[in-house]
PDB file of C-alpha atoms in Angstrom:
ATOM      1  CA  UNK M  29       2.644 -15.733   2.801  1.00  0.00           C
ATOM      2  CA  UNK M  30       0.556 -19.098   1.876  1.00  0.00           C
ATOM      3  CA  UNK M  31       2.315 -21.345   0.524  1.00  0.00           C
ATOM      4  CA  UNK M  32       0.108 -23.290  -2.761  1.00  0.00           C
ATOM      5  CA  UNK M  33       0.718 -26.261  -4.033  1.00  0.00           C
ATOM      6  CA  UNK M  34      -0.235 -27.397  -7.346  1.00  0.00           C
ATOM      7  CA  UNK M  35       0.769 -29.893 -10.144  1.00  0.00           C
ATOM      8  CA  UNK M  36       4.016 -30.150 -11.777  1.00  0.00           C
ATOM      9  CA  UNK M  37       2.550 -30.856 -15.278  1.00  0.00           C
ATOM     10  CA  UNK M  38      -0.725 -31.589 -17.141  1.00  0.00           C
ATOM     11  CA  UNK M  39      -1.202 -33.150 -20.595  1.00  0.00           C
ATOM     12  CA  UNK M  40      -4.410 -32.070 -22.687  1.00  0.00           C
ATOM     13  CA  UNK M  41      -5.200 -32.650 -26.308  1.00  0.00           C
ATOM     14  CA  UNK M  42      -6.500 -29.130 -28.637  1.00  0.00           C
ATOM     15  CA  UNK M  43     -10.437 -28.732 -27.897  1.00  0.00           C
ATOM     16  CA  UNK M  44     -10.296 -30.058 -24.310  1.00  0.00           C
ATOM     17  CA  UNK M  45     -11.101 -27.985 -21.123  1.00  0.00           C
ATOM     18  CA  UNK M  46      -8.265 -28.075 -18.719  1.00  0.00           C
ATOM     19  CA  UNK M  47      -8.770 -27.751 -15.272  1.00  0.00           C
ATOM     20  CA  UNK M  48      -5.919 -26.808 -12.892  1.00  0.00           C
ATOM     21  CA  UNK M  49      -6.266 -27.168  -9.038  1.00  0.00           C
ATOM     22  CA  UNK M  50      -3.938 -25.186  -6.814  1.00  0.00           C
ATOM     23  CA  UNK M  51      -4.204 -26.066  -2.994  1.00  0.00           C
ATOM     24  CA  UNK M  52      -3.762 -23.011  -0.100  1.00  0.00           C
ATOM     25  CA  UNK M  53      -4.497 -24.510   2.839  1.00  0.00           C
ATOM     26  CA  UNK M  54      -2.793 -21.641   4.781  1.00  0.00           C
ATOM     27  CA  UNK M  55      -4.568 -18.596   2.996  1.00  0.00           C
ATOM     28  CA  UNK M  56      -5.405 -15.514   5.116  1.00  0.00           C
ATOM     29  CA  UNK M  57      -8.767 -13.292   5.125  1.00  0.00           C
ATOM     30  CA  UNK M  58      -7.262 -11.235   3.186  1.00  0.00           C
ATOM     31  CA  UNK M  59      -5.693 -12.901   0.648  1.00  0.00           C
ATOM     32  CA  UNK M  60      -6.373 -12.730  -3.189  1.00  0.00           C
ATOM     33  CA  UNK M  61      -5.454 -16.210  -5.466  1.00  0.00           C
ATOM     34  CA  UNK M  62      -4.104 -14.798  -8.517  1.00  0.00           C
ATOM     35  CA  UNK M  63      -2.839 -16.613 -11.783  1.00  0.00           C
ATOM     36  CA  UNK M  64      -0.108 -16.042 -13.952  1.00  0.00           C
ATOM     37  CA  UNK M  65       0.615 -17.844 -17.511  1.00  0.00           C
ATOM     38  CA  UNK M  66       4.075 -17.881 -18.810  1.00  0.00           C
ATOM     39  CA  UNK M  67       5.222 -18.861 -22.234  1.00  0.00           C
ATOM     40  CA  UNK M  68       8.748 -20.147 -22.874  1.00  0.00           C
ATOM     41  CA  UNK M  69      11.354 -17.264 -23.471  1.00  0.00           C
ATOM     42  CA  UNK M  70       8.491 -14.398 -21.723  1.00  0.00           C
ATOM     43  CA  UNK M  71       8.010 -13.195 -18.745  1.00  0.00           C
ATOM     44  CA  UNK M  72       4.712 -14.499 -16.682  1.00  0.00           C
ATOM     45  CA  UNK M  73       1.674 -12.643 -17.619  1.00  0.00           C
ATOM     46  CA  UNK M  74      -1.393 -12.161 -15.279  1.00  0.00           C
ATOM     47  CA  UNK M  75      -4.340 -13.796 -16.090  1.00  0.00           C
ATOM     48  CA  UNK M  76      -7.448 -13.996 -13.447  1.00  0.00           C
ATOM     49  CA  UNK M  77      -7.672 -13.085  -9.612  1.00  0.00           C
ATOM     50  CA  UNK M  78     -10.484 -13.752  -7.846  1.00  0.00           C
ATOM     51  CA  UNK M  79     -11.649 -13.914  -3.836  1.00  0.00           C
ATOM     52  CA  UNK M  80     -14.382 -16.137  -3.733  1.00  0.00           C
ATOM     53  CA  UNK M  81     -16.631 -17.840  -5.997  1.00  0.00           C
ATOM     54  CA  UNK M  82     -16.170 -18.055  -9.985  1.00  0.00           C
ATOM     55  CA  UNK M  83     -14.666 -14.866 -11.384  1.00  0.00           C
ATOM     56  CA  UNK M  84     -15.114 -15.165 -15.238  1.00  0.00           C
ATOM     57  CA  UNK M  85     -12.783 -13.097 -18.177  1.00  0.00           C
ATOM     58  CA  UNK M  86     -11.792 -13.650 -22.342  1.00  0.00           C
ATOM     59  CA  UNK M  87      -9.082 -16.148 -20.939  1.00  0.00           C
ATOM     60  CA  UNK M  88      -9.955 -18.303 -18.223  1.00  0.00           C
ATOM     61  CA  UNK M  89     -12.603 -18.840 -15.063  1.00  0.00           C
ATOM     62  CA  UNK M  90     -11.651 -19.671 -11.439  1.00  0.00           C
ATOM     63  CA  UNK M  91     -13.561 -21.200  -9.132  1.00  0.00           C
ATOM     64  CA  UNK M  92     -12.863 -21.172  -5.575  1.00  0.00           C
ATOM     65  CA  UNK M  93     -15.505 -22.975  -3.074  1.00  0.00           C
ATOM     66  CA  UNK M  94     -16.381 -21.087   0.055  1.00  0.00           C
ATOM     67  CA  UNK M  95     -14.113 -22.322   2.634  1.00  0.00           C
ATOM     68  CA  UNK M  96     -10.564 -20.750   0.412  1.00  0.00           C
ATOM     69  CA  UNK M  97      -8.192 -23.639   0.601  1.00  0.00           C
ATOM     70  CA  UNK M  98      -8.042 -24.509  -2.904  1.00  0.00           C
ATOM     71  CA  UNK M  99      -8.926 -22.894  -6.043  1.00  0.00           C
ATOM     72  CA  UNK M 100      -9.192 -24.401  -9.884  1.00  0.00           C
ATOM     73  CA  UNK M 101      -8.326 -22.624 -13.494  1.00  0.00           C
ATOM     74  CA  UNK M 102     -10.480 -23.245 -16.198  1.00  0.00           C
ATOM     75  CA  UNK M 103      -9.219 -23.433 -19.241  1.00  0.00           C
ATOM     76  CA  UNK M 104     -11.888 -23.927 -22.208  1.00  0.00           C
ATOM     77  CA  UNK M 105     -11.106 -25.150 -25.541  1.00  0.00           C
ATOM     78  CA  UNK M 106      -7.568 -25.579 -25.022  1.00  0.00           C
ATOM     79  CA  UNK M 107      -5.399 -24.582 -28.370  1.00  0.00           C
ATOM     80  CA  UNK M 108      -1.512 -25.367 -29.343  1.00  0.00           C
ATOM     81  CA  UNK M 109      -1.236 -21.778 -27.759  1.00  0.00           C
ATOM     82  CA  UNK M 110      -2.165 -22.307 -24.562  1.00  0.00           C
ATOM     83  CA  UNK M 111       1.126 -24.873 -23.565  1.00  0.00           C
ATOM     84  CA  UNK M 112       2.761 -22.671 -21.177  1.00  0.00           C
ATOM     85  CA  UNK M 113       3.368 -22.757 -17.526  1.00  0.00           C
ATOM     86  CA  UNK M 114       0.488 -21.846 -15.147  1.00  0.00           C
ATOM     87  CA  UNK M 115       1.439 -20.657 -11.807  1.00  0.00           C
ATOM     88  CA  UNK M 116      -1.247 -19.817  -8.349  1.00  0.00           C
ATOM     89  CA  UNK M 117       0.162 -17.354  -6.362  1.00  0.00           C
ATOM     90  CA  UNK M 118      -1.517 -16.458  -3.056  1.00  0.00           C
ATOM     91  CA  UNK M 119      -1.702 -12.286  -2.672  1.00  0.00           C
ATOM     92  CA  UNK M 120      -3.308  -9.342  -0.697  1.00  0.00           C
ATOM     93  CA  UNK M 121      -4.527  -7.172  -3.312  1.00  0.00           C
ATOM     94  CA  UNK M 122      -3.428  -4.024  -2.674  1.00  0.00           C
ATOM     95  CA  UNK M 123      -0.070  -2.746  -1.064  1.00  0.00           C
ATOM     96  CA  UNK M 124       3.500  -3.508  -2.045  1.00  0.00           C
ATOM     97  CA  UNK M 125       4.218  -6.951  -2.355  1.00  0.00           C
ATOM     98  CA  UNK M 126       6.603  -9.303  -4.207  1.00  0.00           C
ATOM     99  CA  UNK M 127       4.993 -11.625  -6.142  1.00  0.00           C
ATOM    100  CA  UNK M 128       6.692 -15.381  -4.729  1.00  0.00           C
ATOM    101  CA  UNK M 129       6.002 -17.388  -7.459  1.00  0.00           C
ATOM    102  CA  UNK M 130       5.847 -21.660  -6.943  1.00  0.00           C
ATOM    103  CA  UNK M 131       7.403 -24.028  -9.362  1.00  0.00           C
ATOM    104  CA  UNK M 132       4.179 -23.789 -11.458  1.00  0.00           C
ATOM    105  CA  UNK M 133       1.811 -26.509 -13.754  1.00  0.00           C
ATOM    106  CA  UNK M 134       3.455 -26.796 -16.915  1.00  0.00           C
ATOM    107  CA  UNK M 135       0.348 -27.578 -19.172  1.00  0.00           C
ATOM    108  CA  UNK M 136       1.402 -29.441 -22.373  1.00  0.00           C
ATOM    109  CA  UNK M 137      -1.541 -29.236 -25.163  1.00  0.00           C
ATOM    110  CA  UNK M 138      -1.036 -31.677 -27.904  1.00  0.00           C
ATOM    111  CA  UNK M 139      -2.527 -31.804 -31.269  1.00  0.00           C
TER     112      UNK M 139
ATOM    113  CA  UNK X  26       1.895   0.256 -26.884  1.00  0.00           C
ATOM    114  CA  UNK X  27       5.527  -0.393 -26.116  1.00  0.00           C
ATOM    115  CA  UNK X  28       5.755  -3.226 -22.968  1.00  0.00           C
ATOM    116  CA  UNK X  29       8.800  -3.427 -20.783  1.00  0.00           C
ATOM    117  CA  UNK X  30      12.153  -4.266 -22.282  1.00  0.00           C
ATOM    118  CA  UNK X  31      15.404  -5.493 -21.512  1.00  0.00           C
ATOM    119  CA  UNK X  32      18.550  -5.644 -22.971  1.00  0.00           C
ATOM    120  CA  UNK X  33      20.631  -7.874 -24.127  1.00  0.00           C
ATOM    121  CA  UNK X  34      18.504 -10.967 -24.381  1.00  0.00           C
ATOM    122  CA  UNK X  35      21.207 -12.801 -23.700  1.00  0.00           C
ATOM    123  CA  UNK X  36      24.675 -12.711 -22.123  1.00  0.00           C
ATOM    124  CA  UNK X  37      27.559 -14.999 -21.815  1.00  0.00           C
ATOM    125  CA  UNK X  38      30.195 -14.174 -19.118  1.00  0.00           C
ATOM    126  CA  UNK X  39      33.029 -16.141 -17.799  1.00  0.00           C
ATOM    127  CA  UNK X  40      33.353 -16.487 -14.412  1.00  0.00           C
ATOM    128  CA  UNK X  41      34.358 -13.609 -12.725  1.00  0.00           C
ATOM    129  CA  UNK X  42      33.426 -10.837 -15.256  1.00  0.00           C
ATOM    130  CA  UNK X  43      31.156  -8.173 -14.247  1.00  0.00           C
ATOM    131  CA  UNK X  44      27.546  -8.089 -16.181  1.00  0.00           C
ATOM    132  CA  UNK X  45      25.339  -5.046 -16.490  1.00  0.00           C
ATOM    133  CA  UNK X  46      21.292  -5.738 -16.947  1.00  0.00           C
ATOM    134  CA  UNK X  47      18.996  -3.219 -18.564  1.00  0.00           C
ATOM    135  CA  UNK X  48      15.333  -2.492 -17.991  1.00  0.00           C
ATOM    136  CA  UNK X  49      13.256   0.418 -19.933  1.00  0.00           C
ATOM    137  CA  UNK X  50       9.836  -0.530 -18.249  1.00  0.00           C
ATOM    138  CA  UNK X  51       6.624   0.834 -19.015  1.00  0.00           C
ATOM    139  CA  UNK X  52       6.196   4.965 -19.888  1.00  0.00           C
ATOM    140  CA  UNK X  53       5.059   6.416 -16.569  1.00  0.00           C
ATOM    141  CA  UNK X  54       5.289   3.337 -14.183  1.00  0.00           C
ATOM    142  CA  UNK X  55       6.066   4.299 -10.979  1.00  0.00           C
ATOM    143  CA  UNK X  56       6.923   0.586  -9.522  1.00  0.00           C
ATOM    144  CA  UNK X  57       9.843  -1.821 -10.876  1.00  0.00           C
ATOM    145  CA  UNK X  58      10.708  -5.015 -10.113  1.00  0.00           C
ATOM    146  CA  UNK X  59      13.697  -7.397 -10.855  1.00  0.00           C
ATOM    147  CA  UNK X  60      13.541 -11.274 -10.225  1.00  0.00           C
ATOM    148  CA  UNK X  61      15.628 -14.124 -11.016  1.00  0.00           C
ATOM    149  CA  UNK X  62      14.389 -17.231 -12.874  1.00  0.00           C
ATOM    150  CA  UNK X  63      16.460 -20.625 -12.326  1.00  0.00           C
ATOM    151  CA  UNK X  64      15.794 -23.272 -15.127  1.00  0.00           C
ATOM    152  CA  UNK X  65      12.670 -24.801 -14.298  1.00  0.00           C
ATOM    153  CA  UNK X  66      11.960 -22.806 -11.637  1.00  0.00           C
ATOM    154  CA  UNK X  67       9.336 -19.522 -10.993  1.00  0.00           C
ATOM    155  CA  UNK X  68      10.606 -16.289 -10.666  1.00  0.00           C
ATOM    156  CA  UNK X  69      11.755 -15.110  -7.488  1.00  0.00           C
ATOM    157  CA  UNK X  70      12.035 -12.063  -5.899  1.00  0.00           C
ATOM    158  CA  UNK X  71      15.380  -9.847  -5.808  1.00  0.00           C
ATOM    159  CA  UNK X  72      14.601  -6.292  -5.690  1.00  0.00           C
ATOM    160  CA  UNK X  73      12.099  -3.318  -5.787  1.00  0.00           C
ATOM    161  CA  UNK X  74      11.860   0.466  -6.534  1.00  0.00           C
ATOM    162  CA  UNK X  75       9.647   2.814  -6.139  1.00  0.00           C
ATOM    163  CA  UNK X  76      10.576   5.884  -8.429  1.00  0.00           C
ATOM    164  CA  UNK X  77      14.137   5.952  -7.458  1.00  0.00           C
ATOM    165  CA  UNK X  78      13.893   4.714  -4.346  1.00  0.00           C
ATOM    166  CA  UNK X  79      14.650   1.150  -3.436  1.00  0.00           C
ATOM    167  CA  UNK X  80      12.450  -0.062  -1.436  1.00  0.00           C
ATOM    168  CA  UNK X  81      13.105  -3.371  -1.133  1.00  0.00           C
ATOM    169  CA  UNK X  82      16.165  -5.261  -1.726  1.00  0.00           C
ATOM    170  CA  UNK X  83      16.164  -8.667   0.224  1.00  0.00           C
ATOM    171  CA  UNK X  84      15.655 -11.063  -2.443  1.00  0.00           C
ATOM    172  CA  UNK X  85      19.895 -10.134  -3.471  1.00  0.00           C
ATOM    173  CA  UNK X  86      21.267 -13.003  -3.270  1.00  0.00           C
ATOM    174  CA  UNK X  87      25.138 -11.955  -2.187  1.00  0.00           C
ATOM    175  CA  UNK X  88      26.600  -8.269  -1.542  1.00  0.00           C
ATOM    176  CA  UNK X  89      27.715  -8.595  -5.308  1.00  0.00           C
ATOM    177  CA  UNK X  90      24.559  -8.096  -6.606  1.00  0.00           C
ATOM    178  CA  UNK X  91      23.887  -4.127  -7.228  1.00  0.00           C
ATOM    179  CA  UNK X  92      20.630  -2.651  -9.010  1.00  0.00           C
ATOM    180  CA  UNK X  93      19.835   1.245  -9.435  1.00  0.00           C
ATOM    181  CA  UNK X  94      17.046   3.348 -10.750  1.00  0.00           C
ATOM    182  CA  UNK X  95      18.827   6.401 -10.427  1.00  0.00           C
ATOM    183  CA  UNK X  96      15.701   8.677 -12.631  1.00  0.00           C
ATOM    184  CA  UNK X  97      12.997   6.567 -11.679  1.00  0.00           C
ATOM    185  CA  UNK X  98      13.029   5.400 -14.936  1.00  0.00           C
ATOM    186  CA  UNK X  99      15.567   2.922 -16.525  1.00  0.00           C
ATOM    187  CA  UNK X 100      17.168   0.104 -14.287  1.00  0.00           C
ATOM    188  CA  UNK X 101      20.157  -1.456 -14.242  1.00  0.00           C
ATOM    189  CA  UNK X 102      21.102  -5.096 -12.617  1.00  0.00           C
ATOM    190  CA  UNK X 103      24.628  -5.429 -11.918  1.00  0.00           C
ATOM    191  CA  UNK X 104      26.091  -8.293 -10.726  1.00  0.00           C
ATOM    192  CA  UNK X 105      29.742  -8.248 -10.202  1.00  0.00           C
ATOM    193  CA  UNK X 106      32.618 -11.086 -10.272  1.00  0.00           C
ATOM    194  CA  UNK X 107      29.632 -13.601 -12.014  1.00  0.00           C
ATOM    195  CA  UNK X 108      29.773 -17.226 -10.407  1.00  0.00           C
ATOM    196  CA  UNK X 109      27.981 -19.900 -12.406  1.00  0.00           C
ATOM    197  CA  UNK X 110      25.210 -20.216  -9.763  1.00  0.00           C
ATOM    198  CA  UNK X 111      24.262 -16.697 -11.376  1.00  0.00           C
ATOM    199  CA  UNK X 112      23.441 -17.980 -14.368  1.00  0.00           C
ATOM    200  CA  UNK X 113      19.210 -17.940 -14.645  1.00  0.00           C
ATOM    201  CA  UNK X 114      16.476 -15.946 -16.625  1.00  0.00           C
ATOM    202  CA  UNK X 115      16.950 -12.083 -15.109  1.00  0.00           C
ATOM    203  CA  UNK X 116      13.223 -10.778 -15.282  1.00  0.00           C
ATOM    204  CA  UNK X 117      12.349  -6.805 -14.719  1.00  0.00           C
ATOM    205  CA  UNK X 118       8.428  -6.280 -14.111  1.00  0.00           C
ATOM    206  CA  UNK X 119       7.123  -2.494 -14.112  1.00  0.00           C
ATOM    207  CA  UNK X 120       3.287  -1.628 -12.484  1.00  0.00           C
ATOM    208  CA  UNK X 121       1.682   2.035 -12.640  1.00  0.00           C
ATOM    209  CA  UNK X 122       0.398   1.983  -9.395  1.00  0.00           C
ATOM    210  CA  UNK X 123       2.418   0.631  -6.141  1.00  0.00           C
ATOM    211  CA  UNK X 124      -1.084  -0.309  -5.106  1.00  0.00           C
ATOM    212  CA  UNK X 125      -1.859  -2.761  -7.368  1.00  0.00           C
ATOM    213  CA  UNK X 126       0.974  -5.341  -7.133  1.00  0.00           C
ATOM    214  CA  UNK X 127      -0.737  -8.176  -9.329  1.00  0.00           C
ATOM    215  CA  UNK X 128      -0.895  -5.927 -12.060  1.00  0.00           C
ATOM    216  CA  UNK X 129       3.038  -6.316 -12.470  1.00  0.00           C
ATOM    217  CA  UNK X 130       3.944  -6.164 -16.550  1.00  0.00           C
ATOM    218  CA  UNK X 131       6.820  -7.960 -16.939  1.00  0.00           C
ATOM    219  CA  UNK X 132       9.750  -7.851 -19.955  1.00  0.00           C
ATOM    220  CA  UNK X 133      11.109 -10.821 -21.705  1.00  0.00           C
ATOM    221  CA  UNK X 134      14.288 -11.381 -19.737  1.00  0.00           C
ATOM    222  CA  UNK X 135      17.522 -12.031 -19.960  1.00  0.00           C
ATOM    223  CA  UNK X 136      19.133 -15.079 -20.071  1.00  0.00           C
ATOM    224  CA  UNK X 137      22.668 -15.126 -18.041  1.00  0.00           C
ATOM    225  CA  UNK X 138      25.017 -18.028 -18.545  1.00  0.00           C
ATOM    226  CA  UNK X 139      28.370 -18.024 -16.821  1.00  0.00           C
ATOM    227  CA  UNK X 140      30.599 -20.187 -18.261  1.00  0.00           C
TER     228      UNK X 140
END
């Protein structure tokens, strides 16, 4: 499995887009990038997954440039609501798989 | 509609008691997952099922970890003579499909401390 790499926290003020860069230098052909937001006392929560490019939903966009080895979320407007912890996880798509989760971003949004 | 749940939210133990861990996931999902959550840490993998199969069970951490699915419905995590190294965030995740593992829903935990 890949192993990603990404920061251990992020400030942001309410308004702001946040950006969050998660490095995979050893991701396979196969291999999804995947996002997961957890709030304090809640399991993690899916969010995006894309494969190459800029996948677009309600929550977020990711953006991952042609050669794989990193991606970014994109976060616009951050609100109050959004401090959580962010984690990139590295995945095939299909097939059974445990999800191995990194420490995570912890993304603080202040007023 | 109802999302996966788990029961108690919390649990105290001295060390050496016995603790049982529910999980009622989601109506109809045929995958379940349990992982363990140290403070300030991600989740990480213990064990899977597949109906009532186990599939996968290399994430236990020590022979006194024990988790069943015996209807391919509810779980149950049951960790035996607790040591405080046990104590974390117990998560259960359910998906529909086996097929679709980023789609995993998970419940809200429970939060071990062995004292």
């Amino acid at each position: 499995l890949a192993k990603t790499t990404q920061p251990i926290s992020m400030d942001s003020y309410e308004g702001q887009e946040v950006n969050i860069t998660c490095s995979h230098n050893n991701i396979a052909t196969n291999d999804y990038i995947t996002w997961y937001q957890q709030f304090p006392s809640q399991g993690p929560r899916f969010i995006i997954q894309g494969y190459k490019t800029k996948v677009t939903n309600e929550v977020a966009s990711l953006f991952i440039p042609a050669d794989r080895k990193s991606s970014t979320l994109s976060l616009p407007r951050v609100s109050l609501s959004d401090t959580a912890v962010y984690y990139c996880l590295v995945m095939q798509k299909t097939g059974f798989q445990k999800l191995v989760f990194g420490t995570g971003t912890r993304l603080l949004v202040s007023p | 509609g109802a999302g996966v749940s788990q029961s108690p939210r919390y649990k105290v133990a001295k060390r050496g008691q016995d603790v049982a861990l529910r999980c009622d996931p989601i109506s109809g999902h045929v995958s379940l997952f349990w992982y363990q959550q140290a403070l300030g840490q991600g989740p990480e993998f213990l064990t899977y099922f597949q109906n009532e199969a186990q599939l996968d069970k290399s994430g236990l951490p020590s022979d006194r970890f024990f988790a069943e699915r015996p209807e391919g419905s509810v779980s149950t995590l049951k960790i035996q003579r607790t040591q405080q190294e046990d104590s974390a965030v117990y998560l259960c995740a359910s998906s529909l499909v086996p097929d679709s593992p980023y789609e995993q829903y998970f419940g809200p935990g429970t939060r071990l401390t062995v004292t």
